[in-house]
Coordinates of C-alpha atoms in Angstrom, one line a residue:
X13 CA -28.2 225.1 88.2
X14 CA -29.0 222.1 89.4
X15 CA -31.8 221.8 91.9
X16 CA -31.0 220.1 95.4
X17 CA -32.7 216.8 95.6
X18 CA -31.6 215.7 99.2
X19 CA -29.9 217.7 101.3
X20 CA -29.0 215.7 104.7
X21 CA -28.3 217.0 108.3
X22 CA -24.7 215.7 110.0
X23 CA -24.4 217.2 113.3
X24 CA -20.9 218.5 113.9
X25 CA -19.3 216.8 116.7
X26 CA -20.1 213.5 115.1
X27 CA -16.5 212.2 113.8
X28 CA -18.1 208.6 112.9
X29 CA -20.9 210.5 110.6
X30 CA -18.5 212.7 109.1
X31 CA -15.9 209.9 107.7
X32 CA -19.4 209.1 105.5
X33 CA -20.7 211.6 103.9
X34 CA -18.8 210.9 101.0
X35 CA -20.9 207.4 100.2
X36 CA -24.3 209.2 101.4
X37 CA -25.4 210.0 97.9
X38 CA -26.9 213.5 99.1
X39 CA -26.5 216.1 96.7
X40 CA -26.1 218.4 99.9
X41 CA -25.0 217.8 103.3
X42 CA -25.9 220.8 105.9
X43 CA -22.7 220.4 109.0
X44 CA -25.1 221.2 111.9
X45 CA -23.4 223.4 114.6
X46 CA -27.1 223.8 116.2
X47 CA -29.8 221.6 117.4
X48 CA -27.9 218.5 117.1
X49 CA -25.1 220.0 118.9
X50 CA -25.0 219.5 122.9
X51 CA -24.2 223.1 124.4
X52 CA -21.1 222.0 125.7
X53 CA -20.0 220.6 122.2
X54 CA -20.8 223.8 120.6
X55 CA -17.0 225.0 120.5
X56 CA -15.4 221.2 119.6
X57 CA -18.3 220.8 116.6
X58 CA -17.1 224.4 115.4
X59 CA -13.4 223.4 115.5
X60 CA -14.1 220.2 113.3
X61 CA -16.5 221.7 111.0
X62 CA -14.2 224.5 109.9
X63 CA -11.5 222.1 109.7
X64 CA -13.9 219.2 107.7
X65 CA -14.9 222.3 104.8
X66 CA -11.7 222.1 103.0
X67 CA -11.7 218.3 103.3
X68 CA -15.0 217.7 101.7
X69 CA -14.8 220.6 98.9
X70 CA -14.9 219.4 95.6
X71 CA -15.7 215.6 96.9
X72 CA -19.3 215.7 95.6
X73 CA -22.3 217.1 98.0
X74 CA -22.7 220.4 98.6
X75 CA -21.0 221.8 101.6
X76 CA -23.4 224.0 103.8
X77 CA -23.4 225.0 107.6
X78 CA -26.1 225.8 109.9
X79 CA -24.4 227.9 112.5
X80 CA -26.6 229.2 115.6
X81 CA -28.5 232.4 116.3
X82 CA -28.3 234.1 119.8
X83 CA -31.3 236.1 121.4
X84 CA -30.4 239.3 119.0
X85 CA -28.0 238.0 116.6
X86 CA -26.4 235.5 114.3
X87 CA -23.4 233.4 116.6
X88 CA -20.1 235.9 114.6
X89 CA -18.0 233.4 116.1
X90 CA -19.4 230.5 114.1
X91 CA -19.8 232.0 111.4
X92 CA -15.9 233.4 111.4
X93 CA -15.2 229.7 111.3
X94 CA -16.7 228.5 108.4
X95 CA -17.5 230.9 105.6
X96 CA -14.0 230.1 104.0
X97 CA -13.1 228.4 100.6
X98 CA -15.0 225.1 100.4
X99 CA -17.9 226.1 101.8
X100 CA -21.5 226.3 99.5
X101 CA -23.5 228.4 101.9
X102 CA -25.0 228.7 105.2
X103 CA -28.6 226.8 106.6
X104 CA -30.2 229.7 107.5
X105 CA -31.2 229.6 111.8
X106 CA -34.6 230.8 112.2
X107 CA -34.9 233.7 110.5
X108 CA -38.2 235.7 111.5
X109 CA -38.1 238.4 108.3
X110 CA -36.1 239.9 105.6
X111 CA -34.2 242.1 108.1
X112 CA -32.8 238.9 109.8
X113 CA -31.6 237.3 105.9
X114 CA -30.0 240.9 105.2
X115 CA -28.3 241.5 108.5
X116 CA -26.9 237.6 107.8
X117 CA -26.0 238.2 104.2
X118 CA -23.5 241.4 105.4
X119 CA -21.7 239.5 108.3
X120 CA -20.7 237.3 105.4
X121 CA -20.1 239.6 103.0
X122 CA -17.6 241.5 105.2
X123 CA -16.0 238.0 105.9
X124 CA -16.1 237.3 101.8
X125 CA -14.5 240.3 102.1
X126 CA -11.5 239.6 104.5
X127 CA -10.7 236.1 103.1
X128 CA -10.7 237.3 99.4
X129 CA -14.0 235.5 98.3
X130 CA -16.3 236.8 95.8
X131 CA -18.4 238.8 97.3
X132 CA -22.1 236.4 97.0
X133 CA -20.0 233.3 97.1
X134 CA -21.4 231.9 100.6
X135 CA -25.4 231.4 99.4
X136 CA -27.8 231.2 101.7
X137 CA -30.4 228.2 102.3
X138 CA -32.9 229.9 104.5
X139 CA -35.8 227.7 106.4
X140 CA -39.5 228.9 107.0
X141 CA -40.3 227.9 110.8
X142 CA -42.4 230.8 112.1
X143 CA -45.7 232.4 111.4
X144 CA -43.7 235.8 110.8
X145 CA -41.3 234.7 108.3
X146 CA -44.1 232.7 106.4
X147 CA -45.6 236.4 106.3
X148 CA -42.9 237.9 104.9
X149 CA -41.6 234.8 102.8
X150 CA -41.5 237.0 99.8
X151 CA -39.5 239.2 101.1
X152 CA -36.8 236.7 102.6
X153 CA -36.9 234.7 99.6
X154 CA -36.0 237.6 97.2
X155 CA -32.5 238.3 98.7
X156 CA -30.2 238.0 96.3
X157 CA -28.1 236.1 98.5
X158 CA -31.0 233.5 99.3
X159 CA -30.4 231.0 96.9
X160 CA -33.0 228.2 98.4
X161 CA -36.3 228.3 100.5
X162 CA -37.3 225.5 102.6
X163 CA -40.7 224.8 104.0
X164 CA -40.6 223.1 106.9
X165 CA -43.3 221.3 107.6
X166 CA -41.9 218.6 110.5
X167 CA -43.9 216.8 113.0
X168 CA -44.2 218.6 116.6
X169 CA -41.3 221.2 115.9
X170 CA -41.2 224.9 115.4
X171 CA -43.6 225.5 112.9
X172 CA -46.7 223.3 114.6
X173 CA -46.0 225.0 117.8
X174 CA -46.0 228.5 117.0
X175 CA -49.4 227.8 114.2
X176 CA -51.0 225.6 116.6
X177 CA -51.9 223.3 113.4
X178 CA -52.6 219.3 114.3
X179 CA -50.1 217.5 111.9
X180 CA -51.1 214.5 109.9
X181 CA -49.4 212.6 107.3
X182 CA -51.5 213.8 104.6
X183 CA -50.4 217.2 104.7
X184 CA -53.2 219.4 104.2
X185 CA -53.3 221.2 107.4
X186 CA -50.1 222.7 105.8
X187 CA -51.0 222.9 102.1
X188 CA -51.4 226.6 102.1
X189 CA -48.0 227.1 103.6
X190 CA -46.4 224.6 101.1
X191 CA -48.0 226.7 98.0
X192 CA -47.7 229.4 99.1
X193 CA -43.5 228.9 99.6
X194 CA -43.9 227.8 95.9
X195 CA -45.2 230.8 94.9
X196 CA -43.1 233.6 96.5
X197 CA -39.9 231.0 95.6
X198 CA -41.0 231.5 91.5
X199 CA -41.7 234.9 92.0
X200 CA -38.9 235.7 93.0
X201 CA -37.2 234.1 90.6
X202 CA -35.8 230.9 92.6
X203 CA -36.8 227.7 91.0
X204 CA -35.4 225.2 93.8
X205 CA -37.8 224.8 96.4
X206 CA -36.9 222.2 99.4
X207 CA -39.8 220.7 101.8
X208 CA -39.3 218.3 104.9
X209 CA -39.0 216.8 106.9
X210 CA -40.2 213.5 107.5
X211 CA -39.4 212.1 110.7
X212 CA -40.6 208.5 110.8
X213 CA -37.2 207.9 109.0
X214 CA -38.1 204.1 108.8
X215 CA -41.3 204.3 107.1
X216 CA -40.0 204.6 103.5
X217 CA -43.5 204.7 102.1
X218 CA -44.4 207.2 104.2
X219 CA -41.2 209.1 103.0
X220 CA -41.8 208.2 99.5
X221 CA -46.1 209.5 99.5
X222 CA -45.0 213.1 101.5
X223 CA -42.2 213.2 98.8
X224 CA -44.3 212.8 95.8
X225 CA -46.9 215.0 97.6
X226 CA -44.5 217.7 97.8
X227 CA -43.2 217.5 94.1
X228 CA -46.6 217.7 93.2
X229 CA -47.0 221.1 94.4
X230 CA -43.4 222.3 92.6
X231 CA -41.1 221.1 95.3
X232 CA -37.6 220.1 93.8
X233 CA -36.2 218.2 97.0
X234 CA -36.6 217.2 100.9
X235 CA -34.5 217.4 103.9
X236 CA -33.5 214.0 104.7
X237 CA -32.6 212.3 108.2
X238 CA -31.5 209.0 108.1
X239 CA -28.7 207.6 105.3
X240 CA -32.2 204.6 103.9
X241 CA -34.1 208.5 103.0
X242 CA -31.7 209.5 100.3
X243 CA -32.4 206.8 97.3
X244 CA -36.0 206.8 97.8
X245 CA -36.1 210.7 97.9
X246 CA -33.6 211.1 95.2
X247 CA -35.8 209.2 92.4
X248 CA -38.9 211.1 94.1
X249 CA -36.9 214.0 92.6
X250 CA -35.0 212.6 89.4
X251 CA -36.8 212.4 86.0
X252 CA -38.3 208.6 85.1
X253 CA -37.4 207.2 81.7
X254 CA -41.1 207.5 81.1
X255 CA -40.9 211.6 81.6
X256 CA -38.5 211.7 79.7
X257 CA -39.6 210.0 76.9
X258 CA -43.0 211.7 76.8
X259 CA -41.5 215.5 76.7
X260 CA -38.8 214.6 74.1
X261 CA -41.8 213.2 71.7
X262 CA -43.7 216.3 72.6
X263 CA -40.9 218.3 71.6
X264 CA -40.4 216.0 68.0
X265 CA -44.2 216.2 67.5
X266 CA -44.8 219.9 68.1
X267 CA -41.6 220.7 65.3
X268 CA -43.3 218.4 63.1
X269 CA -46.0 220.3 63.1
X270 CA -44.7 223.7 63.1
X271 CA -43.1 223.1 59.8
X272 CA -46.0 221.9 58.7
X273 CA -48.1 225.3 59.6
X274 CA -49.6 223.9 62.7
X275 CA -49.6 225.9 65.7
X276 CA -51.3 222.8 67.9
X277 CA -51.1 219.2 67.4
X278 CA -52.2 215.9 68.8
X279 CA -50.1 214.3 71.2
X280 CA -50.8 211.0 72.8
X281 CA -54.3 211.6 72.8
X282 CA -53.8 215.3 74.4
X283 CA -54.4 218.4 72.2
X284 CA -50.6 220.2 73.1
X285 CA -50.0 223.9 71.7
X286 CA -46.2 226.3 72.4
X287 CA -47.7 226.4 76.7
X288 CA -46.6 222.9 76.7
X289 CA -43.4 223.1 74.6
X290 CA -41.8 225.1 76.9
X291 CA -42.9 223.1 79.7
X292 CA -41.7 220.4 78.1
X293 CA -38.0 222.2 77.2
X294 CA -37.7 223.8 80.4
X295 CA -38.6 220.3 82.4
X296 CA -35.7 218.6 79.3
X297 CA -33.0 221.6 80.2
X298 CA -33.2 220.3 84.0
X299 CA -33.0 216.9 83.6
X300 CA -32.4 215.6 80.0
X301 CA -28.4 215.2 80.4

């Protein structure tokens, strides 16, 4: 599986946004029925989100919905709208802890159910926004059902308010937060980690250093605002000619000297033993199509 590079917000009620996803060049596009949605627009963005899913399937992006959360539940209505054929998976509202991602992952497994879908069909993209489900981010991460984390990491939203951390555009007051998603992500088996979001959606250098930042610390892709994020996050995210170039010699070299009785070889001026084969093969079997 691919990993998400992009994966862009569209709120719901927007007709004008949705005639364009198509030409966005996102692998994913999340229909938001929450924050972007007005209250009283709740029910229309529902209406023309359930009835955009069938339109978009197959088209290209990814297809997910973030439906809304009540006080002491996930919105049922919402969610009987959407999960139907077409539809990748759900953007996850504020979950708190793993009870939240299971309690999610059998509303839609009784839906599955009732519109003859797989059971484990509708994935589930679920974001980190709260000192408690950064706790327990193992935990959330490792439901079968949960088939991306996201650490988010935004400017003045959930996350800074309820840490009380100052944000800057370096990052580091989060760095902990950002490895330590990484972390519980590859433990529990799930390569594709998503970070975001950067808000200053006109600074593209901005965008492009908290990008590279990210995939420095295992990140495989950003949430994306504005239509001018998804190039420059997309080759953030997409293997250079040079990478590729370098782990396919590795590759030759190492086999070279394999056959020859070698179990280490010099590569480019680096001393490169099996550890960085499969590196090498593993980075090649994502991107080397």
């Amino acid at each position: 599986m691919r990993p998400i590079r992009t994966l862009m917000f569209v709120p719901g009620h927007k007709d004008k946004f949705h005639a364009r996803i198509g030409s966005l060049g996102a692998d994913a596009i999340v229909l938001d029925l929450e924050d972007s949605v007005p209250v009283a627009l709740k029910a229309e963005a529902r209406d023309k989100v359930a009835a955009l899913i069938p339109a978009l399937a197959g088209t290209g992006p990814k297809i997910y919905v973030r439906t809304n959360r009540g006080l002491h539940a996930y919105e049922v209505d919402d969610l009987r709208a959407v999960v139907q054929p077409g539809l990748d998976g759900i953007f996850v509202s504020k979950a708190e802890d793993p009870t939240d991602v299971e309690y999610l992952s059998r509303l839609i497994a009784e839906l599955e159910h009732q519109r003859g879908l797989p059971i484990g069909a509708v994935r589930l993209i679920v974001p980190i926004e709260t000192a408690r489900a950064a706790e327990f981010v193992f935990d959330i991460v490792s439901n079968p059902r949960v088939a991306h984390l996201v650490q988010v990491t935004a400017k003045g939203a959930d996350l800074e308010r309820n840490l009380g951390f100052r944000w800057t555009p370096e990052g580091t007051e989060t760095l902990y937060l950002r490895s330590r998603a990484v972390v519980a992500a590859r433990a529990a088996g799930k390569p594709h980690i998503i970070g975001g979001l950067w808000q200053e959606v006109h600074d593209l250098d901005g965008l492009r250093r908290s990008a590279e930042f990210n995939r420095s610390l295992g990140y495989t892709g950003e949430i994306v605002l504005h239509p001018s994020n998804v190039a420059v996050v997309n080759a953030v995210y997409s293997a250079s000619a040079e990478e590729l170039d370098y782990y396919r010699g590795m590759v030759a070299a190492f086999a070279q000297a394999e056959a020859a009785g070698e179990g280490a070889v010099m590569y480019r001026g680096e001393h490169i033993d099996i550890a960085h084969v499969e590196t090498a093969k593993r980075f090649l079997a994502q991107w080397d199509v």
